[in-house]
XYZ file of C-alpha atoms in Angstrom:
304
model
C 38.724 78.545 38.104
C 41.189 76.064 36.767
C 38.958 73.246 37.793
C 36.160 74.860 35.496
C 38.459 75.426 32.581
C 39.833 71.913 32.526
C 36.432 70.364 32.894
C 35.362 72.577 29.920
C 38.468 71.433 27.967
C 37.481 67.684 28.705
C 34.325 68.005 26.901
C 35.883 68.483 23.445
C 36.421 65.403 21.244
C 39.654 63.732 21.638
C 40.574 64.078 18.002
C 40.129 67.855 18.242
C 42.200 67.719 21.483
C 45.092 65.980 19.787
C 45.063 68.158 16.880
C 45.084 71.337 18.960
C 47.813 69.992 21.118
C 50.228 69.203 18.091
C 49.616 72.500 16.779
C 50.634 73.958 20.143
C 53.344 71.709 20.501
C 54.976 72.536 17.314
C 54.477 76.329 17.967
C 56.266 76.204 21.362
C 59.034 74.138 19.682
C 59.461 76.777 17.136
C 60.729 79.399 19.675
C 64.535 78.934 20.266
C 65.432 78.343 23.936
C 66.175 75.629 26.545
C 63.179 73.469 25.898
C 64.028 73.176 22.255
C 67.742 72.512 22.907
C 67.147 69.979 25.588
C 64.740 68.036 23.593
C 67.072 67.951 20.568
C 69.884 66.865 22.733
C 68.062 64.160 24.386
C 66.636 62.697 21.244
C 70.072 62.823 19.557
C 71.680 60.913 22.463
C 69.320 58.274 21.956
C 69.875 57.961 18.113
C 67.362 60.468 16.877
C 69.054 63.405 15.478
C 66.917 64.054 12.536
C 65.148 67.610 13.255
C 61.923 66.239 11.799
C 61.904 63.802 14.611
C 62.184 66.530 17.299
C 59.469 68.468 15.749
C 57.153 65.385 15.772
C 58.243 64.757 19.346
C 57.352 68.072 20.132
C 53.989 67.901 18.757
C 53.294 64.655 20.449
C 54.042 66.449 23.851
C 51.461 69.005 23.009
C 48.911 66.128 22.377
C 49.857 64.617 25.783
C 49.142 67.858 27.563
C 45.942 68.414 25.775
C 44.656 64.945 26.440
C 45.075 65.144 30.257
C 41.823 66.871 31.048
C 39.792 64.457 28.992
C 41.525 61.584 31.071
C 41.064 63.213 34.417
C 37.435 64.216 34.293
C 35.846 62.110 31.443
C 37.254 58.820 32.691
C 34.588 56.496 31.444
C 34.935 57.991 28.023
C 38.438 57.770 27.997
C 38.501 54.146 29.075
C 36.008 53.322 26.469
C 38.565 54.333 23.984
C 41.510 52.253 25.600
C 42.210 48.640 24.716
C 45.111 46.242 25.571
C 46.412 43.126 23.933
C 48.692 42.214 26.892
C 46.379 41.954 29.868
C 47.492 38.354 30.379
C 50.635 39.551 31.626
C 48.879 41.146 34.561
C 46.782 38.189 35.102
C 49.663 35.830 35.314
C 51.204 38.093 37.826
C 48.059 38.095 39.928
C 47.949 34.616 39.946
C 51.186 34.379 41.778
C 49.241 36.033 44.889
C 51.621 38.940 45.258
C 51.344 42.580 44.670
C 52.384 44.327 41.385
C 54.871 47.394 41.034
C 53.911 49.039 37.827
C 56.659 51.243 36.399
C 55.428 54.016 33.831
C 57.864 56.014 31.965
C 57.018 59.627 30.498
C 55.891 57.925 27.335
C 52.553 58.330 25.618
C 49.510 58.817 27.760
C 51.028 57.762 31.148
C 47.866 59.055 32.874
C 45.559 56.481 31.360
C 47.567 53.531 32.507
C 46.888 53.501 36.242
C 43.133 54.013 35.530
C 43.119 51.202 33.033
C 44.834 48.952 35.712
C 42.436 50.002 38.404
C 39.193 49.883 36.284
C 39.621 47.369 33.700
C 41.979 44.927 35.385
C 40.048 45.542 38.608
C 43.210 46.185 40.813
C 43.070 48.901 43.470
C 46.025 51.051 42.558
C 48.154 53.649 44.457
C 50.279 55.976 42.484
C 52.968 58.335 43.585
C 53.164 62.003 42.646
C 55.207 65.019 43.157
C 53.351 68.066 44.315
C 53.237 70.828 41.752
C 55.300 73.739 42.054
C 52.347 76.264 41.797
C 50.037 75.663 44.696
C 47.050 76.703 42.519
C 47.369 73.328 40.699
C 47.263 71.235 43.905
C 43.407 71.165 44.183
C 43.146 70.374 40.597
C 45.469 67.552 40.628
C 43.864 66.173 44.041
C 40.632 65.987 42.341
C 42.030 64.485 39.077
C 44.233 61.681 40.451
C 41.972 60.411 43.433
C 39.292 58.441 41.776
C 37.464 55.181 42.076
C 40.188 52.513 42.684
C 42.999 55.053 42.255
C 44.666 56.664 45.343
C 47.560 59.277 45.088
C 50.234 59.721 47.681
C 52.989 62.214 47.679
C 56.578 61.563 46.719
C 57.927 61.349 50.237
C 58.625 58.983 53.087
C 54.737 58.826 53.782
C 54.051 57.972 50.307
C 56.843 55.242 50.455
C 55.177 53.786 53.605
C 51.651 53.876 51.675
C 53.394 52.049 48.790
C 54.845 49.217 51.209
C 51.323 48.819 52.865
C 49.630 48.518 49.537
C 52.126 45.808 48.054
C 51.959 43.863 50.959
C 48.121 43.819 50.706
C 48.555 42.466 47.288
C 47.374 45.299 45.376
C 49.321 47.488 42.928
C 51.287 50.774 42.933
C 52.642 52.702 40.334
C 55.405 55.403 39.724
C 57.451 57.160 37.019
C 60.907 55.548 37.095
C 62.519 57.883 34.558
C 62.281 60.994 37.164
C 65.504 62.287 38.396
C 65.785 61.468 42.089
C 67.097 63.720 44.815
C 70.291 63.316 46.728
C 70.856 60.015 48.144
C 67.799 58.482 46.451
C 69.569 57.218 43.118
C 72.544 55.753 41.578
C 74.134 56.385 38.277
C 73.050 53.933 35.438
C 73.248 53.889 31.884
C 70.178 55.481 29.866
C 70.343 55.526 25.922
C 74.165 55.462 26.296
C 74.535 57.929 28.822
C 74.940 57.864 32.466
C 71.644 58.938 34.173
C 71.018 59.430 37.939
C 68.308 56.847 38.422
C 65.948 56.234 41.424
C 66.575 53.345 43.684
C 62.947 53.235 44.885
C 61.750 50.589 42.506
C 64.405 48.191 43.389
C 63.987 48.639 47.016
C 60.365 48.154 46.798
C 60.648 45.016 44.776
C 63.290 43.535 47.220
C 61.389 44.541 50.380
C 57.983 43.123 49.238
C 58.840 40.314 46.601
C 56.419 41.670 44.026
C 56.164 41.288 40.396
C 57.415 44.171 38.601
C 55.580 45.280 35.182
C 56.311 48.081 32.810
C 53.125 49.654 31.689
C 52.733 52.319 28.725
C 49.749 53.912 27.110
C 50.360 54.455 23.191
C 48.488 57.259 21.711
C 46.769 55.922 18.603
C 46.312 57.734 15.446
C 43.373 60.099 14.598
C 42.238 60.408 18.370
C 41.047 56.737 18.407
C 42.224 56.624 21.838
C 45.110 54.505 23.657
C 46.610 51.027 23.425
C 48.136 49.965 26.899
C 51.138 47.795 26.911
C 52.249 45.728 29.650
C 55.715 43.853 29.739
C 56.896 42.043 32.573
C 60.609 42.465 34.160
C 62.121 39.190 34.707
C 62.776 38.178 38.233
C 64.585 37.477 40.603
C 65.967 40.986 40.377
C 69.709 41.493 41.044
C 70.520 42.617 44.532
C 72.878 45.582 43.726
C 71.025 48.764 43.192
C 73.201 49.808 40.368
C 72.436 46.729 38.642
C 68.683 47.089 39.464
C 68.577 50.594 37.952
C 70.429 49.362 34.910
C 67.942 46.724 34.415
C 64.943 49.137 34.895
C 66.530 51.674 32.518
C 67.030 48.946 29.778
C 63.329 48.051 30.105
C 62.413 51.706 29.802
C 64.537 52.028 26.591
C 62.995 48.912 25.252
C 59.378 50.405 25.618
C 60.474 53.836 24.334
C 61.922 52.176 21.166
C 58.578 51.080 20.416
C 57.117 54.505 20.109
C 59.975 57.089 20.352
C 58.044 60.103 19.194
C 55.714 59.844 22.135
C 58.549 60.048 24.804
C 58.907 63.328 26.749
C 62.698 64.185 25.429
C 62.519 67.484 26.747
C 62.628 66.222 30.507
C 65.854 66.893 32.001
C 66.731 63.216 32.494
C 70.463 63.720 32.667
C 70.813 66.472 35.378
C 73.007 65.889 38.266
C 71.080 66.587 41.578
C 73.087 68.670 44.198
C 74.923 66.509 46.432
C 74.979 63.417 44.015
C 78.371 61.614 43.526
C 80.426 62.417 40.108
C 79.170 61.175 37.056
C 81.139 57.786 36.473
C 82.265 56.676 33.019
C 79.820 54.458 30.821
C 80.255 50.766 31.140
C 81.095 48.730 28.381
C 79.307 47.501 26.244
C 76.595 50.224 26.135
C 73.346 49.309 27.585
C 71.269 49.931 24.276
C 71.822 49.848 20.652
C 71.189 52.593 18.508
C 67.574 52.479 16.653
C 67.321 50.903 13.414
C 66.385 52.735 10.193
C 62.853 51.431 10.818
C 62.511 54.184 13.644
C 62.976 57.003 11.405
C 60.462 59.724 11.605
C 58.812 58.733 8.321
C 58.692 55.115 9.191
C 57.136 55.171 12.620
C 53.643 53.594 12.441
C 52.367 54.771 15.737
C 51.372 58.197 14.446
């Protein structure tokens, strides 16, 4: 039933899905509760305290949710609406004859990025995902995320082994680095001026396989025109210290988020303390990122 519903939604035009999603996002945000409080707090922490910014960010979250069926089940149609000006970054990494670790934050349409790499860049791609809390969604996501050139693996030791094998073959893997890890899988590192428990897996993978690390994002274009994929290389060699690695990756995430801040998933509980994690240390000085300039205000963002 769910699969049929999502396939039906995917048939709607992308502009309609985005408009409907933005309306839905604003409606959900209108109700007081933990979702709205967290979105406001996280956005303010990053330097975006304006209520208008929060409402627009909530609208973009709705657009993100409504575009997913289109990306999952109308892949060719979605990729035809996807462009990039930065493919040379990937080509340069491929010329080094080593695998590529793609880091994709919860920004814009993160579902389109892996498909673009696999199809447009012709690189077999393995991505990591966490099983859904509701078992009913498992068959839906399994169908959606295992497509031609794209293989999904679970976020456990089996998935990590699959990642290492893929990187050693010289192919690509992708993960969401701004997810809060579990006990023992992270370190504290600055993120928008506050310490956040940050996964160490990207640094471990890069150190073990000596691969290139690229941040990739899918910017949602205005008026349902599609998406623009951005690639940004993380300079190497990476630092050896896990905390320095985490700080470096968080700084890279901040940079791409500043480019289109309304499209970040500010409602995610990024600053939670996992059970068993060490106490939160004080912020190092100076802070890892600057506050946004006035050009990043809700009325001046050109990416809506």
